[in-house]
PDB file of C-alpha atoms in Angstrom:
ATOM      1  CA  UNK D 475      -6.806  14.132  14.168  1.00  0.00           C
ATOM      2  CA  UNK D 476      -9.793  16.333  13.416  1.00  0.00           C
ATOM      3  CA  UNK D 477     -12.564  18.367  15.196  1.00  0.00           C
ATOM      4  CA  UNK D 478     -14.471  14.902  15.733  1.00  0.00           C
ATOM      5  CA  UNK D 479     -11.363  13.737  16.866  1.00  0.00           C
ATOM      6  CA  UNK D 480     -11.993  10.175  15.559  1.00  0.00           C
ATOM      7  CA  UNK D 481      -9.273   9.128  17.347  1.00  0.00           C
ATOM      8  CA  UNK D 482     -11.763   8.905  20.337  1.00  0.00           C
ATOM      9  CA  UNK D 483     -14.185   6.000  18.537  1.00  0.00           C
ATOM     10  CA  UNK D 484     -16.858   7.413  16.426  1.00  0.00           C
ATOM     11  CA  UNK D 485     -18.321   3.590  16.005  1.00  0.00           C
ATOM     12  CA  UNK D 486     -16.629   3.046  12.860  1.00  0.00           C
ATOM     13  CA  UNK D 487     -16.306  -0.500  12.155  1.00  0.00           C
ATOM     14  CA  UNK D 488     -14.055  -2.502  10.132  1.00  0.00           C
ATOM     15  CA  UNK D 489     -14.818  -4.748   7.219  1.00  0.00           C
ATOM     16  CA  UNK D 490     -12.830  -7.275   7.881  1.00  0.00           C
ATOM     17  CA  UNK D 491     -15.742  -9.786   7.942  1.00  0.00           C
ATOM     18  CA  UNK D 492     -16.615  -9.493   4.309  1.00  0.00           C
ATOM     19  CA  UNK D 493     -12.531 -10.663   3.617  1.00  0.00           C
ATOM     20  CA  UNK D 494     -12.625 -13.947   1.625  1.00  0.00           C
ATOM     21  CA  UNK D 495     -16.222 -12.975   0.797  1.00  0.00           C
ATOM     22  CA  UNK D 496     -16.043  -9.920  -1.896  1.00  0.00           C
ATOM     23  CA  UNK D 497     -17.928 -10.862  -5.155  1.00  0.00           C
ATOM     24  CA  UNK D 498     -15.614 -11.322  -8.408  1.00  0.00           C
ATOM     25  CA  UNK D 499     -15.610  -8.392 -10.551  1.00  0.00           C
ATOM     26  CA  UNK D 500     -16.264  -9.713 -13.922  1.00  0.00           C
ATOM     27  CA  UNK D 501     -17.519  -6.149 -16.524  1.00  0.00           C
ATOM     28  CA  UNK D 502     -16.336  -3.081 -16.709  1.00  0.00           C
ATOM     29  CA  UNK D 503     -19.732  -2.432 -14.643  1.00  0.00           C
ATOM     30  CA  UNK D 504     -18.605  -4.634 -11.696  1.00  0.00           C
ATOM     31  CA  UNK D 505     -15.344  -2.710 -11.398  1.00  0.00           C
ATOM     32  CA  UNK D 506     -17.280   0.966 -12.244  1.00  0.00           C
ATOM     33  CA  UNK D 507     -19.632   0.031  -9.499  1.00  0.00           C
ATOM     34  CA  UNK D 508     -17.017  -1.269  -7.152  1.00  0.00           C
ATOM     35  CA  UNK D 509     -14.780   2.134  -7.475  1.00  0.00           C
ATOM     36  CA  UNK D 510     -17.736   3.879  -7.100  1.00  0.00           C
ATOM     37  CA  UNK D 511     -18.630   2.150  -3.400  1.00  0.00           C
ATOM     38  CA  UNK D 512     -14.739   2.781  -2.359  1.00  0.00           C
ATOM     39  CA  UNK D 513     -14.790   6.118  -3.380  1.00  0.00           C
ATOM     40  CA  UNK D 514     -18.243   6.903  -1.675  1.00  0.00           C
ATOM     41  CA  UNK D 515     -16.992   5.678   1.850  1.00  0.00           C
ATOM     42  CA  UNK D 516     -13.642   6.826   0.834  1.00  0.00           C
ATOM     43  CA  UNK D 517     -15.079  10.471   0.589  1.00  0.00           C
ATOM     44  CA  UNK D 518     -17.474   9.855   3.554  1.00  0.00           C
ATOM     45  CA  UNK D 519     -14.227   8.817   6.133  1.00  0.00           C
ATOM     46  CA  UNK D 520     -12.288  11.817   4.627  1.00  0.00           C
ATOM     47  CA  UNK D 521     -15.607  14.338   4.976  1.00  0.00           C
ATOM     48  CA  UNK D 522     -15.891  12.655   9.206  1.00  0.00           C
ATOM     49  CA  UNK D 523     -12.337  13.783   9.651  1.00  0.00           C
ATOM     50  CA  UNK D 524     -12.716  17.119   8.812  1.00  0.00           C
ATOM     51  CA  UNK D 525     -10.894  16.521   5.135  1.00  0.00           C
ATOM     52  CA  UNK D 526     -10.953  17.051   1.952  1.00  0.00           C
ATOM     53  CA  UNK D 527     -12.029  13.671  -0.371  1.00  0.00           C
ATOM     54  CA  UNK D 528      -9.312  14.585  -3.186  1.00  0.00           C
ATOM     55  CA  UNK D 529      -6.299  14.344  -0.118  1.00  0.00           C
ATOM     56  CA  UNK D 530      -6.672  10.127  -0.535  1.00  0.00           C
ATOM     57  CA  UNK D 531      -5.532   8.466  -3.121  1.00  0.00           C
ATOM     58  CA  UNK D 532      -7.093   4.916  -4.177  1.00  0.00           C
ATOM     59  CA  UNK D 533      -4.466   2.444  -4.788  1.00  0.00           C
ATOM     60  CA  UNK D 534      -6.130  -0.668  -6.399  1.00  0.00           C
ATOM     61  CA  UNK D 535      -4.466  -3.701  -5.469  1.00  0.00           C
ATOM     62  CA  UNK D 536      -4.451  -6.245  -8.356  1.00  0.00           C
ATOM     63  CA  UNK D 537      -2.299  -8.949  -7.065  1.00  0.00           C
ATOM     64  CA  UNK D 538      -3.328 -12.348  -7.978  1.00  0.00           C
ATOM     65  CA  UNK D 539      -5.644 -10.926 -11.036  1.00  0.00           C
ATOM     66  CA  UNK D 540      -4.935 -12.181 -14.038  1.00  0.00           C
ATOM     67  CA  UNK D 541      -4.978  -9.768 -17.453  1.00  0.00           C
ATOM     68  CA  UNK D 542      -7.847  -9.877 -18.803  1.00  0.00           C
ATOM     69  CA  UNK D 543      -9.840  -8.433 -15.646  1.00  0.00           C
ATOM     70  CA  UNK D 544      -7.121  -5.659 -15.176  1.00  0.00           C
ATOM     71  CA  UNK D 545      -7.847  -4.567 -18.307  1.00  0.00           C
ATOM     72  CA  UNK D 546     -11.530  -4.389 -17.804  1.00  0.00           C
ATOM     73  CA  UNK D 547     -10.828  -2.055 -14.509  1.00  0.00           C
ATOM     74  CA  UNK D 548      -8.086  -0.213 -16.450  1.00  0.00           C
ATOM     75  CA  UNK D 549     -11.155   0.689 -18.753  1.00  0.00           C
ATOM     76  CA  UNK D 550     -13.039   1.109 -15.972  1.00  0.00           C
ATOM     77  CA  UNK D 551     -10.993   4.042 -15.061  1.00  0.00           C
ATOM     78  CA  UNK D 552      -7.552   2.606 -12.948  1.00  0.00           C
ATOM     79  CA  UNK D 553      -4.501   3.860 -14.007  1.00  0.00           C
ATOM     80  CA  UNK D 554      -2.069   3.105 -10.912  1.00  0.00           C
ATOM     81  CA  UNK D 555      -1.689  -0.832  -9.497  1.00  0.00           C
ATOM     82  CA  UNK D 556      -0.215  -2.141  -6.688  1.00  0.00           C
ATOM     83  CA  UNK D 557       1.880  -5.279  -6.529  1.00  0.00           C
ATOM     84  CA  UNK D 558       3.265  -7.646  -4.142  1.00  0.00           C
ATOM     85  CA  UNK D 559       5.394  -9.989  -5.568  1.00  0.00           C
ATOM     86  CA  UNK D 560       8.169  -9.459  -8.018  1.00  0.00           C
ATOM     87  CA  UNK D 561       7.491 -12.748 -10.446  1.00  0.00           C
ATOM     88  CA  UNK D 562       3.930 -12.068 -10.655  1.00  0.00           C
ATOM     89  CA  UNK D 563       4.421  -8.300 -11.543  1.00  0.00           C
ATOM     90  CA  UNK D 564       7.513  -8.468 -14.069  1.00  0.00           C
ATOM     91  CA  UNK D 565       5.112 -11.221 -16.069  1.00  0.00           C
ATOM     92  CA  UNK D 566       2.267  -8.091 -16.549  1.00  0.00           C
ATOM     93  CA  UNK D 567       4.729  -5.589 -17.032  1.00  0.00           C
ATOM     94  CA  UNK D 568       5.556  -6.932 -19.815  1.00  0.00           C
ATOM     95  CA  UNK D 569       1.684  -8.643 -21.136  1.00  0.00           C
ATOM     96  CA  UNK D 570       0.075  -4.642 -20.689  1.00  0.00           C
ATOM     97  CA  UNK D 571       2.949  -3.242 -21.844  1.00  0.00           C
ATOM     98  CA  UNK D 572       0.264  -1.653 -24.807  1.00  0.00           C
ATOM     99  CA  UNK D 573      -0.759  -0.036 -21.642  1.00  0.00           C
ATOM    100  CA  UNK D 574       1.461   3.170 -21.953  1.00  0.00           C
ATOM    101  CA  UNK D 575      -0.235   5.212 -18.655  1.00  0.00           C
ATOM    102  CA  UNK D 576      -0.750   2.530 -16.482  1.00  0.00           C
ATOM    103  CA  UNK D 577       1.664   2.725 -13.354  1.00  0.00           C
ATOM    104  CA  UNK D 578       2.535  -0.069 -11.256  1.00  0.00           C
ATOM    105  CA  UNK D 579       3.670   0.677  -7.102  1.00  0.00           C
ATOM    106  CA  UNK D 580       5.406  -2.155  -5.761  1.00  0.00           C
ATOM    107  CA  UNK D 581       3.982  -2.913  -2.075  1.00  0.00           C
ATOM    108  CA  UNK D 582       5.420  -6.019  -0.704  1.00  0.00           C
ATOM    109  CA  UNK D 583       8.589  -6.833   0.474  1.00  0.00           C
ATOM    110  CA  UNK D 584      11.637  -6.693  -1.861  1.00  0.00           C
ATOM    111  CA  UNK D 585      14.726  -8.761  -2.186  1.00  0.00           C
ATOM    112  CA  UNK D 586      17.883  -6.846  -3.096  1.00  0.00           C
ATOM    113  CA  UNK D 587      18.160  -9.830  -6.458  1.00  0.00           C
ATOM    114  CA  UNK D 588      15.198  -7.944  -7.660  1.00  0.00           C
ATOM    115  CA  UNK D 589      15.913  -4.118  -7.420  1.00  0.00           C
ATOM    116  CA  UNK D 590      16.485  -4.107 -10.617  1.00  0.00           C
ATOM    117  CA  UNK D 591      12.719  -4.504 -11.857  1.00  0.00           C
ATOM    118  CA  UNK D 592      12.005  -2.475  -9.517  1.00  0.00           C
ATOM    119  CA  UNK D 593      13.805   0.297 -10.571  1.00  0.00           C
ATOM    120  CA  UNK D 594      13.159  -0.118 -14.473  1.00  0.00           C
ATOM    121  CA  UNK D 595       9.313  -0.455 -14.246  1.00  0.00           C
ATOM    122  CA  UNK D 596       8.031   1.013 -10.895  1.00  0.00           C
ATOM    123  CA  UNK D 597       6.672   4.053 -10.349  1.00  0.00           C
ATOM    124  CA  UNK D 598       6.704   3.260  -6.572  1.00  0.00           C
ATOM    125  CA  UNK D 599       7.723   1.313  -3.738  1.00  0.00           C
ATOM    126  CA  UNK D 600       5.707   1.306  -0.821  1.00  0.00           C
ATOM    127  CA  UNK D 601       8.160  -0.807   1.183  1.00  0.00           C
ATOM    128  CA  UNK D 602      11.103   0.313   1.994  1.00  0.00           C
ATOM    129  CA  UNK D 603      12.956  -1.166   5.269  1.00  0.00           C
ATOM    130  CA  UNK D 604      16.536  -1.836   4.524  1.00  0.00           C
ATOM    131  CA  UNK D 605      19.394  -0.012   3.543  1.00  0.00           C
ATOM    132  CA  UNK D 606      20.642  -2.656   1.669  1.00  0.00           C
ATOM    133  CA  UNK D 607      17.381  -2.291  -0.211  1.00  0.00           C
ATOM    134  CA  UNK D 608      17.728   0.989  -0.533  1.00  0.00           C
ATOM    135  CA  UNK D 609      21.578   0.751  -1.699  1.00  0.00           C
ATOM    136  CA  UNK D 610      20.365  -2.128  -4.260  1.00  0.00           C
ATOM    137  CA  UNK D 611      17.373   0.488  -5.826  1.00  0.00           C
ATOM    138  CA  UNK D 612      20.027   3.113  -5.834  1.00  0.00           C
ATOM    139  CA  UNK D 613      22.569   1.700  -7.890  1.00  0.00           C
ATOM    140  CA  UNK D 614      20.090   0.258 -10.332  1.00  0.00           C
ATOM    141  CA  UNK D 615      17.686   3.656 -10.403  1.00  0.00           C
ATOM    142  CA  UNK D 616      21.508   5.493 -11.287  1.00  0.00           C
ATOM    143  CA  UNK D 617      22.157   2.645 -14.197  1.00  0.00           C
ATOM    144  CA  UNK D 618      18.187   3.414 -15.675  1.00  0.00           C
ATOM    145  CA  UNK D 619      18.996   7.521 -15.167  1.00  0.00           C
ATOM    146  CA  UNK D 620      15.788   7.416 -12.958  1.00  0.00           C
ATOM    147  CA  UNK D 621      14.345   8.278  -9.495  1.00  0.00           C
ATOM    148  CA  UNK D 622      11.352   6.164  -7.986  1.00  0.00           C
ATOM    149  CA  UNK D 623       9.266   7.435  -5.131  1.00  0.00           C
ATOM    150  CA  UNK D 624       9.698   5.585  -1.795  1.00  0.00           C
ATOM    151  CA  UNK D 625       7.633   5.007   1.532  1.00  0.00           C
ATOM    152  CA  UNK D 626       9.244   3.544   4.007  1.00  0.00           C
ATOM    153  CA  UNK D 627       7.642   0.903   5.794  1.00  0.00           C
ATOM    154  CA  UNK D 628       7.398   0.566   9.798  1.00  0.00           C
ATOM    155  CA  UNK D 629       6.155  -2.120  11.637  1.00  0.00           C
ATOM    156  CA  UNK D 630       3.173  -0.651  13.942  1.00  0.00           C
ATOM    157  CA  UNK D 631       1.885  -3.654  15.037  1.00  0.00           C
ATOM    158  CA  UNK D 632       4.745  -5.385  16.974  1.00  0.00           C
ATOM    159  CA  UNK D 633       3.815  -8.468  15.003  1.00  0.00           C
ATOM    160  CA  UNK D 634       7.112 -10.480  14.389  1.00  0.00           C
ATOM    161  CA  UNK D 635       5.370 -11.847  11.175  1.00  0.00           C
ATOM    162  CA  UNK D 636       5.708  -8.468   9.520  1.00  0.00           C
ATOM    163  CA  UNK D 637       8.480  -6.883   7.682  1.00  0.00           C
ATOM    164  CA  UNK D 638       8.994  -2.942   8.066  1.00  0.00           C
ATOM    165  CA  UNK D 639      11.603  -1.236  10.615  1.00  0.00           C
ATOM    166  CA  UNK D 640      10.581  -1.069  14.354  1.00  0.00           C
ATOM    167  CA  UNK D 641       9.197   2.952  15.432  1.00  0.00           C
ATOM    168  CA  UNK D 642      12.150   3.476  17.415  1.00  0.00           C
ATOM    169  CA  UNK D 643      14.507   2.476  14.566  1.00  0.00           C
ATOM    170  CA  UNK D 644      12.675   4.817  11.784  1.00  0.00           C
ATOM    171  CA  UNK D 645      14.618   8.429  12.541  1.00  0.00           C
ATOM    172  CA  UNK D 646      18.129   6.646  12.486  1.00  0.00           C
ATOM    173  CA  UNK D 647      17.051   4.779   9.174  1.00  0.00           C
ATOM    174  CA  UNK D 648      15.736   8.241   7.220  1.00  0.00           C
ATOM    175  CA  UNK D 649      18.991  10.107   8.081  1.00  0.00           C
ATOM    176  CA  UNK D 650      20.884   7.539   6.024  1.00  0.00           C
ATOM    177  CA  UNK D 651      18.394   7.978   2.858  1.00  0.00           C
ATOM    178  CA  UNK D 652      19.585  11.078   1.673  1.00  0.00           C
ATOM    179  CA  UNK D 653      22.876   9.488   0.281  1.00  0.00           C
ATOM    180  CA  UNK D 654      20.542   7.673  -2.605  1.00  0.00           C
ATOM    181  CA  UNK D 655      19.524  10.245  -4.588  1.00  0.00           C
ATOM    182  CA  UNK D 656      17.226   7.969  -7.255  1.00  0.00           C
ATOM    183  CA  UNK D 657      15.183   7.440  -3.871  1.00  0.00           C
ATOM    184  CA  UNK D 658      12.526  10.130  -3.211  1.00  0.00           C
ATOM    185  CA  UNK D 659      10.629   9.456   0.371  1.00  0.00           C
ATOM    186  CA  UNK D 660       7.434  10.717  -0.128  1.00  0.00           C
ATOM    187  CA  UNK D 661       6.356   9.274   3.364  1.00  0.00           C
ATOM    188  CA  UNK D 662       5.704   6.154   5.311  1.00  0.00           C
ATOM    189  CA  UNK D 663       3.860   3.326   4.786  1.00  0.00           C
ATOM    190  CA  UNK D 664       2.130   0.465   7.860  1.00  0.00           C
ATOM    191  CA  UNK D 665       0.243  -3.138   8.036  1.00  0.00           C
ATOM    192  CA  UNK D 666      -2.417  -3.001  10.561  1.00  0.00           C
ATOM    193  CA  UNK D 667      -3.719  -5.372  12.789  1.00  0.00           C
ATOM    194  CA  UNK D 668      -6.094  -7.961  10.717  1.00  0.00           C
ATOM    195  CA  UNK D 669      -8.399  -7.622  13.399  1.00  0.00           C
ATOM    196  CA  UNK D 670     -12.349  -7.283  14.314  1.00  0.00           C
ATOM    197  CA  UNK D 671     -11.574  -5.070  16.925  1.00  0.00           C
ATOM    198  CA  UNK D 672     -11.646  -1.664  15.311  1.00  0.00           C
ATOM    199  CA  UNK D 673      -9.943   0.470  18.307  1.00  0.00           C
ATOM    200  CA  UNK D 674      -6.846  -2.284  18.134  1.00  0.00           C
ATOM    201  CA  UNK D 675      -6.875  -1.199  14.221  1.00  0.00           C
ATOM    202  CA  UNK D 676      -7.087   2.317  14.980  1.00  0.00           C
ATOM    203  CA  UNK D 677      -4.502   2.256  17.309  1.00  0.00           C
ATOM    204  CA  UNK D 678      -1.748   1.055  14.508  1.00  0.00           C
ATOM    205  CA  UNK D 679      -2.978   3.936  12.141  1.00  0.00           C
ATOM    206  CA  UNK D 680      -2.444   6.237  15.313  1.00  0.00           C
ATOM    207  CA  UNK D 681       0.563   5.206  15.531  1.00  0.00           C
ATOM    208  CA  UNK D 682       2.049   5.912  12.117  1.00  0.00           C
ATOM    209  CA  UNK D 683       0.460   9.333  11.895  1.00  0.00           C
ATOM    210  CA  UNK D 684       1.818  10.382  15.570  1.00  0.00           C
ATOM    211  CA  UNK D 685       5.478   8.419  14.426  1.00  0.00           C
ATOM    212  CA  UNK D 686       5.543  10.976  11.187  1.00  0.00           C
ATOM    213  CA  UNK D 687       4.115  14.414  12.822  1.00  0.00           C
ATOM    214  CA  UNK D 688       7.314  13.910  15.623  1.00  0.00           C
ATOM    215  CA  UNK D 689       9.750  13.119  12.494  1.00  0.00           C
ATOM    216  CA  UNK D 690       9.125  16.131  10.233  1.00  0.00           C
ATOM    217  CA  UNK D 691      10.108  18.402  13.245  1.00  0.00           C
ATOM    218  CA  UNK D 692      14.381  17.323  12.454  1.00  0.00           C
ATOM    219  CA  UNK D 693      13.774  15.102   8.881  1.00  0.00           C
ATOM    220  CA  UNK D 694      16.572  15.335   6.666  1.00  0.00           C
ATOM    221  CA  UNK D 695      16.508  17.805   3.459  1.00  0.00           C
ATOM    222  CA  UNK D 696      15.216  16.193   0.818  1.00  0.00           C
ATOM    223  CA  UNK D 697      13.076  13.973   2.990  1.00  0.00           C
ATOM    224  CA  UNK D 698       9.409  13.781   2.059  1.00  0.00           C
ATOM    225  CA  UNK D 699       6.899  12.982   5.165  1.00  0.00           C
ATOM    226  CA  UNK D 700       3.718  14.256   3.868  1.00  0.00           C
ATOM    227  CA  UNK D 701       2.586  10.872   2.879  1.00  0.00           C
ATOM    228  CA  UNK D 702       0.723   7.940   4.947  1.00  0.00           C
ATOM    229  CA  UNK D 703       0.323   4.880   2.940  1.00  0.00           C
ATOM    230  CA  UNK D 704      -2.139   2.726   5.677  1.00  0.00           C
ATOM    231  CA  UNK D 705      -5.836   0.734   5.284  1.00  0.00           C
ATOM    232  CA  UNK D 706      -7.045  -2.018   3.274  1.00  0.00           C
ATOM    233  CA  UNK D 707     -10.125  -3.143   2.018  1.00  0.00           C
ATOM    234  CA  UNK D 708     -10.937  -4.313   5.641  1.00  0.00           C
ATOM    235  CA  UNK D 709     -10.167  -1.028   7.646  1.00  0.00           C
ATOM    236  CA  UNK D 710      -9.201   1.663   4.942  1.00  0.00           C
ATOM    237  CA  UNK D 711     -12.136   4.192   6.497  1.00  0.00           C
ATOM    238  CA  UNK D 712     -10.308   4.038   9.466  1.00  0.00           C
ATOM    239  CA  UNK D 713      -6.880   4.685   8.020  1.00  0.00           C
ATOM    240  CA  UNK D 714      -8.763   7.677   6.141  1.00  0.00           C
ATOM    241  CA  UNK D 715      -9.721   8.625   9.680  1.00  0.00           C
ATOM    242  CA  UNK D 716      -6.485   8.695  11.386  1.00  0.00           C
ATOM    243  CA  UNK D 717      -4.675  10.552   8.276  1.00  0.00           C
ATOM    244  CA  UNK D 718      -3.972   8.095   5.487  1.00  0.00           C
ATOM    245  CA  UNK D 719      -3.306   9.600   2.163  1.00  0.00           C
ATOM    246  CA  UNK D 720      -3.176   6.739  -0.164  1.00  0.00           C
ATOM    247  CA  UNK D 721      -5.191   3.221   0.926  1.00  0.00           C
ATOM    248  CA  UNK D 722      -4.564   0.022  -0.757  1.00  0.00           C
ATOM    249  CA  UNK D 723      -7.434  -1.533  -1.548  1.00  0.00           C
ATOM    250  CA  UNK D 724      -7.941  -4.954  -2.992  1.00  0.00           C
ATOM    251  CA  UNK D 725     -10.746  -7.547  -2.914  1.00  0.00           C
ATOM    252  CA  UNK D 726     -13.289  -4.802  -2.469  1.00  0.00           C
ATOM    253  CA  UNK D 727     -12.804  -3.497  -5.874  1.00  0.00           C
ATOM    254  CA  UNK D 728     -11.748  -6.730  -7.603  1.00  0.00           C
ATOM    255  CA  UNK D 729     -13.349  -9.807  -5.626  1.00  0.00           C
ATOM    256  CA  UNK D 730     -12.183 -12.597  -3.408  1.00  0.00           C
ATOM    257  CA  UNK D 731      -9.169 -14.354  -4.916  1.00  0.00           C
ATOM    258  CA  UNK D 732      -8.719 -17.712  -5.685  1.00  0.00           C
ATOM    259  CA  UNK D 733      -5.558 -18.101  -4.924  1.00  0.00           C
ATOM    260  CA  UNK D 734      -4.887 -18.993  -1.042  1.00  0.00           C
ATOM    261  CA  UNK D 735      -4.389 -16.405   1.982  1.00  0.00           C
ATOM    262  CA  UNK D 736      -1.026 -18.421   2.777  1.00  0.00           C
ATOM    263  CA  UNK D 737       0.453 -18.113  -0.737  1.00  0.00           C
ATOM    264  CA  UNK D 738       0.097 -14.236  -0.368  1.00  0.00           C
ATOM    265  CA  UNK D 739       0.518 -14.292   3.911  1.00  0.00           C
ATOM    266  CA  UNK D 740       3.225 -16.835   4.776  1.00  0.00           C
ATOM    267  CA  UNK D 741       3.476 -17.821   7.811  1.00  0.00           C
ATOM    268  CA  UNK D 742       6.554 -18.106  10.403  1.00  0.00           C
ATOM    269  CA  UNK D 743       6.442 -20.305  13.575  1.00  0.00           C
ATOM    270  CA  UNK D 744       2.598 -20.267  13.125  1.00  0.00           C
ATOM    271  CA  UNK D 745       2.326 -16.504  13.114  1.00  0.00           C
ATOM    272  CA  UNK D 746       0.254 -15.075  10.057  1.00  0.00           C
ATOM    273  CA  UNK D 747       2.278 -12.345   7.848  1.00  0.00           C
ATOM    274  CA  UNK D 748      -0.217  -9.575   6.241  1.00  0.00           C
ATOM    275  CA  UNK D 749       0.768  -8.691   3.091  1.00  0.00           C
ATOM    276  CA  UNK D 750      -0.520  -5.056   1.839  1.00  0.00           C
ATOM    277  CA  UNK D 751      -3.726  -6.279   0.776  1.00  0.00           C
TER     278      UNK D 751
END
């Protein structure tokens, strides 16, 4: 990936010990200071890869946060939020409407029932894996005279309990995008392992980045793959490492949540589903 190759193991670890543990960011302080941590070892991955700091974008993930503190880290500097769940989002929408240049990117999983709050408030939506989705967004982007910028999502893992199209199945699916022209694919977007074991991580991230470098060489016109949307709070310096140009990152700029892992991860037969932070 770069002339440390970091793809060999520079010792980089992840963080996902601290998850569950993050302190509560309560001031516009907390959040200043927290940005400023996540940028420093944002800028520190980017600098051991041989990169430039300013090619990663910070996507804070507010999910779960209620009003009040999002306003405290919009005046703490964040103008773009990410959001899993439809309900949740559609409800702040509307209370931070007085908001006029925050931006909202919708990373979770979509039902086709709810395209169309997708495609009147988002700015983006990290996970595209249908084309039923994509037909749903379409239509409804068409009826708001918009376009929205799209990742598509691929499952790099080989965990059942994540959504996102298998590696294999990703050329097939981005020769059918170009028919929806509201959709702009900027790139593509994975869920790591949620693991200790930072070369099992790595290997995900490796993944991705190898899956897109072998997909610009016949993508369709029109078809964006510049873009890597991988790493969360727990791994996001190795994402960074392995070529991620936008991280989502949650509890390590807002805190812990109170609300349950398996409210946000559902599981299926037992198996735990990652949501994007």
């Amino acid at each position: 990936m770069s002339e440390q190759d970091p793809g060999q193991g520079n010792g980089t670890q992840t963080q996902h010990d601290q998850h569950g543990r993050w302190p509560q960011a309560q001031s516009v302080e907390d959040f200043r200071r927290n940005l400023a941590t996540v940028d420093e070892r944002i800028a520190d991955a980017a600098r051991r890869a041989g990169r430039e700091p300013a090619t990663v974008r910070l996507l804070p993930v507010s999910k779960t946060v209620e009003e009040a503190r999002i306003r405290l880290a919009y005046e703490a500097g964040c103008r773009y939020l990410g959001e899993n769940k439809l309900q949740e989002v559609s409800r702040k929408w509307e209370a931070m409407a007085d908001l006029t240049d925050l931006r909202w990117s919708v990373i979770g999983h979509l039902q086709t029932n709810k395209a169309k709050l997708v495609a009147r408030y988002a700015a983006e939506f990290q996970a595209l894996d249908s084309l039923r989705v994509a037909e749903a967004l379409d239509r409804r982007l068409q009826a708001e005279g918009r376009q929205l910028d799209v990742f598509v999502q691929v499952n790099t893992s080989g965990e059942v309990s994540k959504y996102g199209l298998q590696p294999d199945q990703t050329a097939a699916f981005l020769r059918e995008l170009p028919a929806f022209s509201g959709l702009r694919v900027r790139g593509l977007m994975t869920l790591a392992l949620f693991s200790a074991e930072a070369a099992r991580v790595r290997e995900c991230f490796i993944l991705l980045r190898t899956l897109r470098d072998q997909l610009r060489q016949d993508a369709p016109a029109g078809i964006g793959l510049d873009e890597l949307s991988m790493g969360m709070s727990g791994d996001y310096e190795i994402a960074i490492e392995e070529g991620a140009t936008v991280v989502r990152v949650g509890q390590a700029i807002f805190g812990a949540r109170n609300t349950p892992d398996s409210y946000y991860w559902p599981t299926d037969n037992g198996a735990q589903a990652r949501e994007p932070e």
